[in-house]
Amino acid sequence: MATGPALPSTPEPLPLGVLSDPILVDPGPRLLRAVVEAYREAAPALADPSVADLASGANEDGGDSSDPSNLPTLKAFAGERAVDAATAGFGPASRLAALVDAGVVDLRVLDAPQPNPVLAGEETGFALVESEDCEAVGAPSRWHRVGGDASLRERYASGFADAEPHRLRTPTRRRVHEGFADRCDESVAAAVLRALDVTEESEEADRAVDSELPTDGPDPEETRVRAYAVGAREKVLDRTLRRACEDAGLGSPSTFTRVKRLLREADLIETVSEPQPVGRPRERLAARGALEAAETPAETVAAVRGVTE
C-alpha cells in the first residue's frame, strides 16, 4: 500500500516515489490538482496545515512524513492556463505554493501543449489518459498509463531545465499565519485564515466544476478584502494591518488603500483617531454595520461579499 503521494491511476494508484527523478509534462487542471491533492493527503501539515498546526508550530522543522526530505520530488512542466485554472482560489493555490516553497515540486512554464500528459522517470515513462468513466461532474478522476518508454524523460529534460519557473502569486497558509501573528497576534492570524477558508455554493461554482475550475476559496482581490475586514473587526491599527498583509504576501501596503476605500464606501469600516504624545495620531480600524454584527467567519465573508464588484 502506498505510504506517500500516489497518482490516482488505473488499475491501481501509482506511488510517485517509485519513479526516479520524475517529470510530469503538460498536466491539465484536473491532473495537476490530483497531484497536489496526493501530496496533501501524504503530508497535510506541509501542504495544508490547520490553524491548530500553525499555532503550535507543528511540522515547521519536519520530523515525519510532512518533512519535505521524506517526500518524493516532482518536476512539473505545465502550461500557464492549466496552472491558473488549477490554482483559482486561495485553497488550491496556497497548497501548490507550499509544495513549491518546500522544494517538493519544481514548477516550470511549458510553452507548447503536448498530445497527452506524460509522467516519466529515468527508467520508464508513459502517457496519461483520463478515464472516460470520470467525466461526470463530481466524480473522482483517474488516469490510464499508456506505453512504457524509457526515453520519454530525456525528450523533456533539456526543455524543462531551460524553462522559466511559474510565479505563483498566492502565499502559503504558513506565510499568511506568520505575517499576521508576528504583526498582530495569533488570534488575528487564526481569524484571517478561517475567513479565507470559507467557501461559497453557487450556480457559478457548479459551472466552474464543469470547466475544470476549482471552487474553494476567494480570488486574490477578495482574499485581500477578507483579510482587511478581519483586521478591522479585530480593531487593528491601520498601519499595522497593512504591514501584516504585506508580510503575509497578500500585497503591498499601498494595495490596501483601495481595499480600505471599498470597505468604507460600503459603510463596513471606520477609523478612530488615537492621539499620541509625539507625532501624528494613529488610526485604529473598527467594523460597522453587517461586518460589526458578524459572529462567524461565514457571516464575516457574507458581510463583505460583492464589495469588489
PDB file of C-alpha atoms in Angstrom:
ATOM      1  CA  MET A   1       0.000   0.000   0.000  1.00  0.00           C
ATOM      2  CA  ALA A   2       1.360   3.425  -0.944  1.00  0.00           C
ATOM      3  CA  THR A   3       2.594   5.482   2.019  1.00  0.00           C
ATOM      4  CA  GLY A   4       3.499   8.551   0.003  1.00  0.00           C
ATOM      5  CA  PRO A   5       1.800  10.625  -2.682  1.00  0.00           C
ATOM      6  CA  ALA A   6       0.323   8.454  -5.421  1.00  0.00           C
ATOM      7  CA  LEU A   7      -1.194   9.328  -8.781  1.00  0.00           C
ATOM      8  CA  PRO A   8      -4.850   8.198  -8.977  1.00  0.00           C
ATOM      9  CA  SER A   9      -4.291   5.910 -11.953  1.00  0.00           C
ATOM     10  CA  THR A  10      -5.819   2.626 -13.083  1.00  0.00           C
ATOM     11  CA  PRO A  11      -5.775  -0.245 -12.348  1.00  0.00           C
ATOM     12  CA  GLU A  12      -4.204   0.931  -9.064  1.00  0.00           C
ATOM     13  CA  PRO A  13      -2.641   4.124  -7.700  1.00  0.00           C
ATOM     14  CA  LEU A  14       0.938   4.801  -8.784  1.00  0.00           C
ATOM     15  CA  PRO A  15       3.239   5.951  -5.943  1.00  0.00           C
ATOM     16  CA  LEU A  16       5.361   8.806  -7.248  1.00  0.00           C
ATOM     17  CA  GLY A  17       8.211   7.557  -5.092  1.00  0.00           C
ATOM     18  CA  VAL A  18       8.740   4.505  -7.327  1.00  0.00           C
ATOM     19  CA  LEU A  19       9.884   6.730 -10.188  1.00  0.00           C
ATOM     20  CA  SER A  20      13.423   8.073 -10.246  1.00  0.00           C
ATOM     21  CA  ASP A  21      13.552  11.878 -10.653  1.00  0.00           C
ATOM     22  CA  PRO A  22      10.071  12.033 -12.235  1.00  0.00           C
ATOM     23  CA  ILE A  23       8.843  14.754 -14.558  1.00  0.00           C
ATOM     24  CA  LEU A  24       5.166  15.466 -15.203  1.00  0.00           C
ATOM     25  CA  VAL A  25       4.567  17.115 -18.568  1.00  0.00           C
ATOM     26  CA  ASP A  26       1.523  19.134 -19.637  1.00  0.00           C
ATOM     27  CA  PRO A  27      -0.914  18.168 -16.886  1.00  0.00           C
ATOM     28  CA  GLY A  28      -4.365  19.676 -17.313  1.00  0.00           C
ATOM     29  CA  PRO A  29      -6.062  21.338 -14.326  1.00  0.00           C
ATOM     30  CA  ARG A  30      -7.632  18.093 -13.106  1.00  0.00           C
ATOM     31  CA  LEU A  31      -4.366  16.170 -13.193  1.00  0.00           C
ATOM     32  CA  LEU A  32      -2.364  18.962 -11.571  1.00  0.00           C
ATOM     33  CA  ARG A  33      -4.960  19.275  -8.804  1.00  0.00           C
ATOM     34  CA  ALA A  34      -4.924  15.489  -8.342  1.00  0.00           C
ATOM     35  CA  VAL A  35      -1.162  15.517  -7.869  1.00  0.00           C
ATOM     36  CA  VAL A  36      -1.354  18.361  -5.341  1.00  0.00           C
ATOM     37  CA  GLU A  37      -4.137  16.501  -3.532  1.00  0.00           C
ATOM     38  CA  ALA A  38      -1.945  13.382  -3.395  1.00  0.00           C
ATOM     39  CA  TYR A  39       0.796  15.351  -1.645  1.00  0.00           C
ATOM     40  CA  ARG A  40      -1.801  16.948   0.618  1.00  0.00           C
ATOM     41  CA  GLU A  41      -3.040  13.546   1.731  1.00  0.00           C
ATOM     42  CA  ALA A  42       0.503  12.311   2.324  1.00  0.00           C
ATOM     43  CA  ALA A  43       1.732  15.455   4.095  1.00  0.00           C
ATOM     44  CA  PRO A  44      -1.198  17.588   5.297  1.00  0.00           C
ATOM     45  CA  ALA A  45       0.823  19.671   7.760  1.00  0.00           C
ATOM     46  CA  LEU A  46       3.113  20.731   4.929  1.00  0.00           C
ATOM     47  CA  ALA A  47       0.647  21.332   2.092  1.00  0.00           C
ATOM     48  CA  ASP A  48      -2.441  22.364   4.047  1.00  0.00           C
ATOM     49  CA  PRO A  49      -1.676  22.968   7.736  1.00  0.00           C
ATOM     50  CA  SER A  50      -4.634  23.594  10.005  1.00  0.00           C
ATOM     51  CA  VAL A  51      -4.910  26.674  12.209  1.00  0.00           C
ATOM     52  CA  ALA A  52      -4.041  24.462  15.182  1.00  0.00           C
ATOM     53  CA  ASP A  53      -0.949  23.114  13.394  1.00  0.00           C
ATOM     54  CA  LEU A  54       0.245  26.629  12.637  1.00  0.00           C
ATOM     55  CA  ALA A  55      -0.439  27.946  16.131  1.00  0.00           C
ATOM     56  CA  SER A  56       1.559  25.084  17.662  1.00  0.00           C
ATOM     57  CA  GLY A  57       4.360  25.209  15.103  1.00  0.00           C
ATOM     58  CA  ALA A  58       3.671  21.592  14.136  1.00  0.00           C
ATOM     59  CA  ASN A  59       5.915  20.205  11.392  1.00  0.00           C
ATOM     60  CA  GLU A  60       7.729  23.504  10.975  1.00  0.00           C
ATOM     61  CA  ASP A  61      11.028  21.648  11.318  1.00  0.00           C
ATOM     62  CA  GLY A  62       9.897  18.367   9.795  1.00  0.00           C
ATOM     63  CA  GLY A  63      10.435  15.049  11.534  1.00  0.00           C
ATOM     64  CA  ASP A  64       7.683  12.943   9.948  1.00  0.00           C
ATOM     65  CA  SER A  65       6.002  12.306   6.596  1.00  0.00           C
ATOM     66  CA  SER A  66       5.409  16.061   6.293  1.00  0.00           C
ATOM     67  CA  ASP A  67       9.152  16.710   6.275  1.00  0.00           C
ATOM     68  CA  PRO A  68       9.980  17.653   2.657  1.00  0.00           C
ATOM     69  CA  SER A  69      13.039  15.400   2.764  1.00  0.00           C
ATOM     70  CA  ASN A  70      10.733  12.396   3.270  1.00  0.00           C
ATOM     71  CA  LEU A  71       8.670  13.150   0.174  1.00  0.00           C
ATOM     72  CA  PRO A  72       9.433  12.367  -3.474  1.00  0.00           C
ATOM     73  CA  THR A  73      10.238  15.432  -5.532  1.00  0.00           C
ATOM     74  CA  LEU A  74       8.468  16.136  -8.804  1.00  0.00           C
ATOM     75  CA  LYS A  75       9.362  18.263 -11.799  1.00  0.00           C
ATOM     76  CA  ALA A  76       6.100  19.709 -13.141  1.00  0.00           C
ATOM     77  CA  PHE A  77       6.239  21.125 -16.687  1.00  0.00           C
ATOM     78  CA  ALA A  78       2.862  22.848 -17.058  1.00  0.00           C
ATOM     79  CA  GLY A  79       1.119  25.394 -19.268  1.00  0.00           C
ATOM     80  CA  GLU A  80       0.213  28.723 -17.719  1.00  0.00           C
ATOM     81  CA  ARG A  81      -3.517  28.334 -18.391  1.00  0.00           C
ATOM     82  CA  ALA A  82      -3.556  24.930 -16.679  1.00  0.00           C
ATOM     83  CA  VAL A  83      -1.790  26.323 -13.620  1.00  0.00           C
ATOM     84  CA  ASP A  84      -4.138  29.322 -13.486  1.00  0.00           C
ATOM     85  CA  ALA A  85      -7.178  27.032 -13.625  1.00  0.00           C
ATOM     86  CA  ALA A  86      -5.768  24.577 -11.086  1.00  0.00           C
ATOM     87  CA  THR A  87      -4.914  27.346  -8.614  1.00  0.00           C
ATOM     88  CA  ALA A  88      -8.048  29.501  -8.827  1.00  0.00           C
ATOM     89  CA  GLY A  89      -8.976  30.137  -5.209  1.00  0.00           C
ATOM     90  CA  PHE A  90      -6.897  30.556  -2.056  1.00  0.00           C
ATOM     91  CA  GLY A  91      -7.015  26.892  -1.014  1.00  0.00           C
ATOM     92  CA  PRO A  92      -5.708  25.237  -4.208  1.00  0.00           C
ATOM     93  CA  ALA A  93      -3.144  27.985  -4.834  1.00  0.00           C
ATOM     94  CA  SER A  94      -1.765  28.008  -1.289  1.00  0.00           C
ATOM     95  CA  ARG A  95      -1.353  24.220  -1.313  1.00  0.00           C
ATOM     96  CA  LEU A  96       0.659  24.246  -4.537  1.00  0.00           C
ATOM     97  CA  ALA A  97       2.654  27.239  -3.260  1.00  0.00           C
ATOM     98  CA  ALA A  98       3.551  25.264  -0.122  1.00  0.00           C
ATOM     99  CA  LEU A  99       4.878  22.372  -2.201  1.00  0.00           C
ATOM    100  CA  VAL A 100       6.878  24.727  -4.425  1.00  0.00           C
ATOM    101  CA  ASP A 101       8.296  26.664  -1.455  1.00  0.00           C
ATOM    102  CA  ALA A 102       9.342  23.403   0.209  1.00  0.00           C
ATOM    103  CA  GLY A 103      11.175  22.277  -2.926  1.00  0.00           C
ATOM    104  CA  VAL A 104       8.928  19.242  -3.294  1.00  0.00           C
ATOM    105  CA  VAL A 105       7.514  20.442  -6.626  1.00  0.00           C
ATOM    106  CA  ASP A 106       9.626  22.303  -9.184  1.00  0.00           C
ATOM    107  CA  LEU A 107       7.000  24.060 -11.311  1.00  0.00           C
ATOM    108  CA  ARG A 108       8.067  25.483 -14.679  1.00  0.00           C
ATOM    109  CA  VAL A 109       6.337  27.007 -17.698  1.00  0.00           C
ATOM    110  CA  LEU A 110       5.600  24.773 -20.697  1.00  0.00           C
ATOM    111  CA  ASP A 111       5.148  26.832 -23.856  1.00  0.00           C
ATOM    112  CA  ALA A 112       3.743  24.225 -26.258  1.00  0.00           C
ATOM    113  CA  PRO A 113       0.923  21.778 -25.439  1.00  0.00           C
ATOM    114  CA  GLN A 114       1.585  18.061 -25.877  1.00  0.00           C
ATOM    115  CA  PRO A 115      -0.722  15.381 -27.354  1.00  0.00           C
ATOM    116  CA  ASN A 116      -1.153  13.824 -23.894  1.00  0.00           C
ATOM    117  CA  PRO A 117       0.168  14.417 -20.413  1.00  0.00           C
ATOM    118  CA  VAL A 118       3.349  12.449 -19.717  1.00  0.00           C
ATOM    119  CA  LEU A 119       4.796  11.109 -16.472  1.00  0.00           C
ATOM    120  CA  ALA A 120       8.336   9.822 -16.821  1.00  0.00           C
ATOM    121  CA  GLY A 121      11.211   8.716 -14.610  1.00  0.00           C
ATOM    122  CA  GLU A 122      14.742   7.722 -15.533  1.00  0.00           C
ATOM    123  CA  GLU A 123      13.798   4.073 -16.106  1.00  0.00           C
ATOM    124  CA  THR A 124      10.341   4.320 -17.620  1.00  0.00           C
ATOM    125  CA  GLY A 125       7.671   6.739 -18.760  1.00  0.00           C
ATOM    126  CA  PHE A 126       4.152   6.729 -20.143  1.00  0.00           C
ATOM    127  CA  ALA A 127       1.337   8.884 -21.439  1.00  0.00           C
ATOM    128  CA  LEU A 128      -1.637   9.529 -19.177  1.00  0.00           C
ATOM    129  CA  VAL A 129      -5.213   9.353 -20.460  1.00  0.00           C
ATOM    130  CA  GLU A 130      -8.110  10.333 -18.217  1.00  0.00           C
ATOM    131  CA  SER A 131     -10.649   7.557 -17.668  1.00  0.00           C
ATOM    132  CA  GLU A 132     -13.885   8.070 -19.576  1.00  0.00           C
ATOM    133  CA  ASP A 133     -15.963   6.937 -16.603  1.00  0.00           C
ATOM    134  CA  CYS A 134     -14.756  10.013 -14.647  1.00  0.00           C
ATOM    135  CA  GLU A 135     -16.358  12.599 -16.889  1.00  0.00           C
ATOM    136  CA  ALA A 136     -19.416  13.062 -14.659  1.00  0.00           C
ATOM    137  CA  VAL A 137     -19.340  16.232 -12.571  1.00  0.00           C
ATOM    138  CA  GLY A 138     -18.023  15.476  -9.114  1.00  0.00           C
ATOM    139  CA  ALA A 139     -16.661  12.030  -9.995  1.00  0.00           C
ATOM    140  CA  PRO A 140     -13.058  11.424  -8.883  1.00  0.00           C
ATOM    141  CA  SER A 141     -10.675  11.494 -11.823  1.00  0.00           C
ATOM    142  CA  ARG A 142      -8.349   8.596 -12.620  1.00  0.00           C
ATOM    143  CA  TRP A 143      -5.815   8.115 -15.386  1.00  0.00           C
ATOM    144  CA  HIS A 144      -4.730   5.180 -17.555  1.00  0.00           C
ATOM    145  CA  ARG A 145      -1.000   4.696 -18.063  1.00  0.00           C
ATOM    146  CA  VAL A 146      -0.286   4.083 -21.746  1.00  0.00           C
ATOM    147  CA  GLY A 147       3.009   2.678 -23.024  1.00  0.00           C
ATOM    148  CA  GLY A 148       6.351   2.287 -21.288  1.00  0.00           C
ATOM    149  CA  ASP A 149       9.106   4.301 -22.930  1.00  0.00           C
ATOM    150  CA  ALA A 150      12.396   4.799 -21.090  1.00  0.00           C
ATOM    151  CA  SER A 151      13.367   7.629 -23.447  1.00  0.00           C
ATOM    152  CA  LEU A 152      10.374   9.858 -22.632  1.00  0.00           C
ATOM    153  CA  ARG A 153      12.057  11.721 -19.821  1.00  0.00           C
ATOM    154  CA  GLU A 154      15.003  12.761 -21.981  1.00  0.00           C
ATOM    155  CA  ARG A 155      12.647  14.306 -24.529  1.00  0.00           C
ATOM    156  CA  TYR A 156      11.634  16.931 -21.989  1.00  0.00           C
ATOM    157  CA  ALA A 157      14.610  17.216 -19.608  1.00  0.00           C
ATOM    158  CA  SER A 158      16.538  19.898 -21.521  1.00  0.00           C
ATOM    159  CA  GLY A 159      13.419  21.984 -22.198  1.00  0.00           C
ATOM    160  CA  PHE A 160      12.490  21.820 -18.534  1.00  0.00           C
ATOM    161  CA  ALA A 161      15.989  22.905 -17.480  1.00  0.00           C
ATOM    162  CA  ASP A 162      15.745  25.975 -19.719  1.00  0.00           C
ATOM    163  CA  ALA A 163      12.149  26.891 -18.786  1.00  0.00           C
ATOM    164  CA  GLU A 164      11.109  29.746 -16.518  1.00  0.00           C
ATOM    165  CA  PRO A 165       9.649  28.960 -13.090  1.00  0.00           C
ATOM    166  CA  HIS A 166       5.949  29.615 -12.617  1.00  0.00           C
ATOM    167  CA  ARG A 167       5.414  32.660 -10.379  1.00  0.00           C
ATOM    168  CA  LEU A 168       2.595  31.807  -8.005  1.00  0.00           C
ATOM    169  CA  ARG A 169       1.007  34.942  -6.574  1.00  0.00           C
ATOM    170  CA  THR A 170      -0.836  33.271  -3.703  1.00  0.00           C
ATOM    171  CA  PRO A 171       1.123  32.788  -0.452  1.00  0.00           C
ATOM    172  CA  THR A 172       1.155  29.616   1.608  1.00  0.00           C
ATOM    173  CA  ARG A 173      -1.085  29.244   4.654  1.00  0.00           C
ATOM    174  CA  ARG A 174       2.041  29.249   6.821  1.00  0.00           C
ATOM    175  CA  ARG A 175       3.202  32.595   5.435  1.00  0.00           C
ATOM    176  CA  VAL A 176      -0.243  34.142   5.939  1.00  0.00           C
ATOM    177  CA  HIS A 177      -0.331  32.912   9.526  1.00  0.00           C
ATOM    178  CA  GLU A 178       3.179  34.101  10.305  1.00  0.00           C
ATOM    179  CA  GLY A 179       2.582  37.537   8.759  1.00  0.00           C
ATOM    180  CA  PHE A 180      -0.462  38.259  10.921  1.00  0.00           C
ATOM    181  CA  ALA A 181       0.821  36.504  14.047  1.00  0.00           C
ATOM    182  CA  ASP A 182       4.071  38.494  14.026  1.00  0.00           C
ATOM    183  CA  ARG A 183       2.495  41.912  13.342  1.00  0.00           C
ATOM    184  CA  CYS A 184      -0.774  41.424  15.235  1.00  0.00           C
ATOM    185  CA  ASP A 185      -1.237  38.236  17.270  1.00  0.00           C
ATOM    186  CA  GLU A 186      -2.217  34.578  16.989  1.00  0.00           C
ATOM    187  CA  SER A 187      -5.937  35.276  17.329  1.00  0.00           C
ATOM    188  CA  VAL A 188      -5.921  37.679  14.376  1.00  0.00           C
ATOM    189  CA  ALA A 189      -3.881  35.216  12.287  1.00  0.00           C
ATOM    190  CA  ALA A 190      -6.337  32.421  13.058  1.00  0.00           C
ATOM    191  CA  ALA A 191      -9.338  34.640  12.262  1.00  0.00           C
ATOM    192  CA  VAL A 192      -7.858  35.630   8.887  1.00  0.00           C
ATOM    193  CA  LEU A 193      -7.256  32.017   7.864  1.00  0.00           C
ATOM    194  CA  ARG A 194     -10.728  30.954   8.951  1.00  0.00           C
ATOM    195  CA  ALA A 195     -12.223  33.719   6.798  1.00  0.00           C
ATOM    196  CA  LEU A 196     -10.080  32.685   3.815  1.00  0.00           C
ATOM    197  CA  ASP A 197     -11.206  29.081   4.288  1.00  0.00           C
ATOM    198  CA  VAL A 198     -14.884  29.936   3.851  1.00  0.00           C
ATOM    199  CA  THR A 199     -16.241  28.533   0.585  1.00  0.00           C
ATOM    200  CA  GLU A 200     -19.452  29.510  -1.135  1.00  0.00           C
ATOM    201  CA  GLU A 201     -22.042  27.444  -3.010  1.00  0.00           C
ATOM    202  CA  SER A 202     -23.496  28.982  -6.162  1.00  0.00           C
ATOM    203  CA  GLU A 203     -24.512  28.268  -9.715  1.00  0.00           C
ATOM    204  CA  GLU A 204     -21.239  29.850 -10.800  1.00  0.00           C
ATOM    205  CA  ALA A 205     -19.366  27.350  -8.637  1.00  0.00           C
ATOM    206  CA  ASP A 206     -21.246  24.471 -10.253  1.00  0.00           C
ATOM    207  CA  ARG A 207     -20.302  25.733 -13.705  1.00  0.00           C
ATOM    208  CA  ALA A 208     -16.695  26.078 -12.570  1.00  0.00           C
ATOM    209  CA  VAL A 209     -16.586  22.344 -11.858  1.00  0.00           C
ATOM    210  CA  ASP A 210     -17.708  21.625 -15.427  1.00  0.00           C
ATOM    211  CA  SER A 211     -14.943  23.854 -16.793  1.00  0.00           C
ATOM    212  CA  GLU A 212     -12.319  22.215 -14.547  1.00  0.00           C
ATOM    213  CA  LEU A 213     -12.026  25.250 -12.311  1.00  0.00           C
ATOM    214  CA  PRO A 214     -11.836  24.631  -8.551  1.00  0.00           C
ATOM    215  CA  THR A 215     -14.414  26.317  -6.363  1.00  0.00           C
ATOM    216  CA  ASP A 216     -12.851  26.528  -2.918  1.00  0.00           C
ATOM    217  CA  GLY A 217     -11.670  29.899  -1.735  1.00  0.00           C
ATOM    218  CA  PRO A 218     -11.733  33.537  -2.838  1.00  0.00           C
ATOM    219  CA  ASP A 219      -9.908  35.184  -5.738  1.00  0.00           C
ATOM    220  CA  PRO A 220      -6.863  37.388  -4.918  1.00  0.00           C
ATOM    221  CA  GLU A 221      -8.849  40.630  -4.601  1.00  0.00           C
ATOM    222  CA  GLU A 222     -11.487  39.023  -2.418  1.00  0.00           C
ATOM    223  CA  THR A 223      -8.709  37.460  -0.322  1.00  0.00           C
ATOM    224  CA  ARG A 224      -7.370  40.937   0.415  1.00  0.00           C
ATOM    225  CA  VAL A 225     -10.838  42.241   1.297  1.00  0.00           C
ATOM    226  CA  ARG A 226     -11.488  39.344   3.680  1.00  0.00           C
ATOM    227  CA  ALA A 227      -8.126  39.762   5.410  1.00  0.00           C
ATOM    228  CA  TYR A 228      -8.528  43.513   5.825  1.00  0.00           C
ATOM    229  CA  ALA A 229     -12.117  43.106   7.049  1.00  0.00           C
ATOM    230  CA  VAL A 230     -10.971  40.658   9.723  1.00  0.00           C
ATOM    231  CA  GLY A 231      -8.315  43.161  10.831  1.00  0.00           C
ATOM    232  CA  ALA A 232     -10.997  45.822  11.150  1.00  0.00           C
ATOM    233  CA  ARG A 233     -13.179  43.503  13.221  1.00  0.00           C
ATOM    234  CA  GLU A 234     -10.185  42.879  15.490  1.00  0.00           C
ATOM    235  CA  LYS A 235      -9.583  46.656  15.819  1.00  0.00           C
ATOM    236  CA  VAL A 236      -6.041  46.526  14.472  1.00  0.00           C
ATOM    237  CA  LEU A 237      -4.138  49.726  13.717  1.00  0.00           C
ATOM    238  CA  ASP A 238      -4.381  50.578  10.016  1.00  0.00           C
ATOM    239  CA  ARG A 239      -0.606  50.808   9.556  1.00  0.00           C
ATOM    240  CA  THR A 240      -0.038  47.541  11.432  1.00  0.00           C
ATOM    241  CA  LEU A 241      -2.654  45.753   9.356  1.00  0.00           C
ATOM    242  CA  ARG A 242      -1.168  46.951   6.075  1.00  0.00           C
ATOM    243  CA  ARG A 243       2.280  45.727   7.095  1.00  0.00           C
ATOM    244  CA  ALA A 244       0.835  42.397   8.225  1.00  0.00           C
ATOM    245  CA  CYS A 245      -0.853  41.963   4.844  1.00  0.00           C
ATOM    246  CA  GLU A 246       2.472  42.726   3.149  1.00  0.00           C
ATOM    247  CA  ASP A 247       4.377  40.243   5.325  1.00  0.00           C
ATOM    248  CA  ALA A 248       1.688  37.655   4.588  1.00  0.00           C
ATOM    249  CA  GLY A 249       2.261  38.037   0.844  1.00  0.00           C
ATOM    250  CA  LEU A 250      -1.173  39.479   0.087  1.00  0.00           C
ATOM    251  CA  GLY A 251       0.030  42.753  -1.454  1.00  0.00           C
ATOM    252  CA  SER A 252       1.949  45.946  -0.740  1.00  0.00           C
ATOM    253  CA  PRO A 253       0.649  48.441   1.853  1.00  0.00           C
ATOM    254  CA  SER A 254      -0.466  50.735  -0.972  1.00  0.00           C
ATOM    255  CA  THR A 255      -2.544  47.889  -2.427  1.00  0.00           C
ATOM    256  CA  PHE A 256      -4.813  48.119   0.587  1.00  0.00           C
ATOM    257  CA  THR A 257      -5.618  51.793   0.036  1.00  0.00           C
ATOM    258  CA  ARG A 258      -8.218  50.630  -2.493  1.00  0.00           C
ATOM    259  CA  VAL A 259      -9.444  47.834  -0.198  1.00  0.00           C
ATOM    260  CA  LYS A 260      -9.899  50.294   2.648  1.00  0.00           C
ATOM    261  CA  ARG A 261     -11.783  52.697   0.377  1.00  0.00           C
ATOM    262  CA  LEU A 262     -14.129  49.949  -0.857  1.00  0.00           C
ATOM    263  CA  LEU A 263     -14.991  48.887   2.668  1.00  0.00           C
ATOM    264  CA  ARG A 264     -15.517  52.467   3.807  1.00  0.00           C
ATOM    265  CA  GLU A 265     -17.761  53.233   0.824  1.00  0.00           C
ATOM    266  CA  ALA A 266     -19.806  50.147   1.738  1.00  0.00           C
ATOM    267  CA  ASP A 267     -20.098  51.561   5.290  1.00  0.00           C
ATOM    268  CA  LEU A 268     -18.470  48.429   6.719  1.00  0.00           C
ATOM    269  CA  ILE A 269     -15.462  50.014   8.440  1.00  0.00           C
ATOM    270  CA  GLU A 270     -14.439  53.262  10.072  1.00  0.00           C
ATOM    271  CA  THR A 271     -11.248  54.604  11.581  1.00  0.00           C
ATOM    272  CA  VAL A 272     -10.800  56.006  15.057  1.00  0.00           C
ATOM    273  CA  SER A 273      -8.022  58.548  15.624  1.00  0.00           C
ATOM    274  CA  GLU A 274      -5.772  57.908  18.628  1.00  0.00           C
ATOM    275  CA  PRO A 275      -3.724  60.981  19.661  1.00  0.00           C
ATOM    276  CA  GLN A 276      -0.079  60.324  20.554  1.00  0.00           C
ATOM    277  CA  PRO A 277       2.199  62.268  22.912  1.00  0.00           C
ATOM    278  CA  VAL A 278       4.549  62.848  19.975  1.00  0.00           C
ATOM    279  CA  GLY A 279       3.823  62.702  16.267  1.00  0.00           C
ATOM    280  CA  ARG A 280       0.700  62.201  14.225  1.00  0.00           C
ATOM    281  CA  PRO A 281      -2.342  60.380  15.647  1.00  0.00           C
ATOM    282  CA  ARG A 282      -2.683  56.697  14.870  1.00  0.00           C
ATOM    283  CA  GLU A 283      -5.692  55.323  13.007  1.00  0.00           C
ATOM    284  CA  ARG A 284      -7.337  52.271  14.533  1.00  0.00           C
ATOM    285  CA  LEU A 285      -9.839  50.370  12.416  1.00  0.00           C
ATOM    286  CA  ALA A 286     -13.305  49.376  13.546  1.00  0.00           C
ATOM    287  CA  ALA A 287     -16.091  47.382  11.918  1.00  0.00           C
ATOM    288  CA  ARG A 288     -19.525  48.824  11.168  1.00  0.00           C
ATOM    289  CA  GLY A 289     -22.911  47.516  10.068  1.00  0.00           C
ATOM    290  CA  ALA A 290     -23.112  43.913   8.950  1.00  0.00           C
ATOM    291  CA  LEU A 291     -19.369  43.410   9.461  1.00  0.00           C
ATOM    292  CA  GLU A 292     -19.624  44.518  13.081  1.00  0.00           C
ATOM    293  CA  ALA A 293     -22.619  42.246  13.626  1.00  0.00           C
ATOM    294  CA  ALA A 294     -20.934  39.179  12.101  1.00  0.00           C
ATOM    295  CA  GLU A 295     -20.285  36.426  14.639  1.00  0.00           C
ATOM    296  CA  THR A 296     -18.786  33.662  12.471  1.00  0.00           C
ATOM    297  CA  PRO A 297     -16.246  33.512   9.633  1.00  0.00           C
ATOM    298  CA  ALA A 298     -19.074  32.769   7.190  1.00  0.00           C
ATOM    299  CA  GLU A 299     -21.008  35.833   8.372  1.00  0.00           C
ATOM    300  CA  THR A 300     -17.862  37.957   8.035  1.00  0.00           C
ATOM    301  CA  VAL A 301     -17.452  36.790   4.449  1.00  0.00           C
ATOM    302  CA  ALA A 302     -21.141  37.382   3.718  1.00  0.00           C
ATOM    303  CA  ALA A 303     -20.853  40.934   5.058  1.00  0.00           C
ATOM    304  CA  VAL A 304     -18.129  41.871   2.563  1.00  0.00           C
ATOM    305  CA  ARG A 305     -19.454  39.894  -0.395  1.00  0.00           C
ATOM    306  CA  GLY A 306     -19.639  41.983  -3.547  1.00  0.00           C
ATOM    307  CA  VAL A 307     -17.616  44.993  -2.382  1.00  0.00           C
ATOM    308  CA  THR A 308     -15.036  44.421  -5.134  1.00  0.00           C
ATOM    309  CA  GLU A 309     -17.638  44.449  -7.918  1.00  0.00           C
TER     310      GLU A 309
END
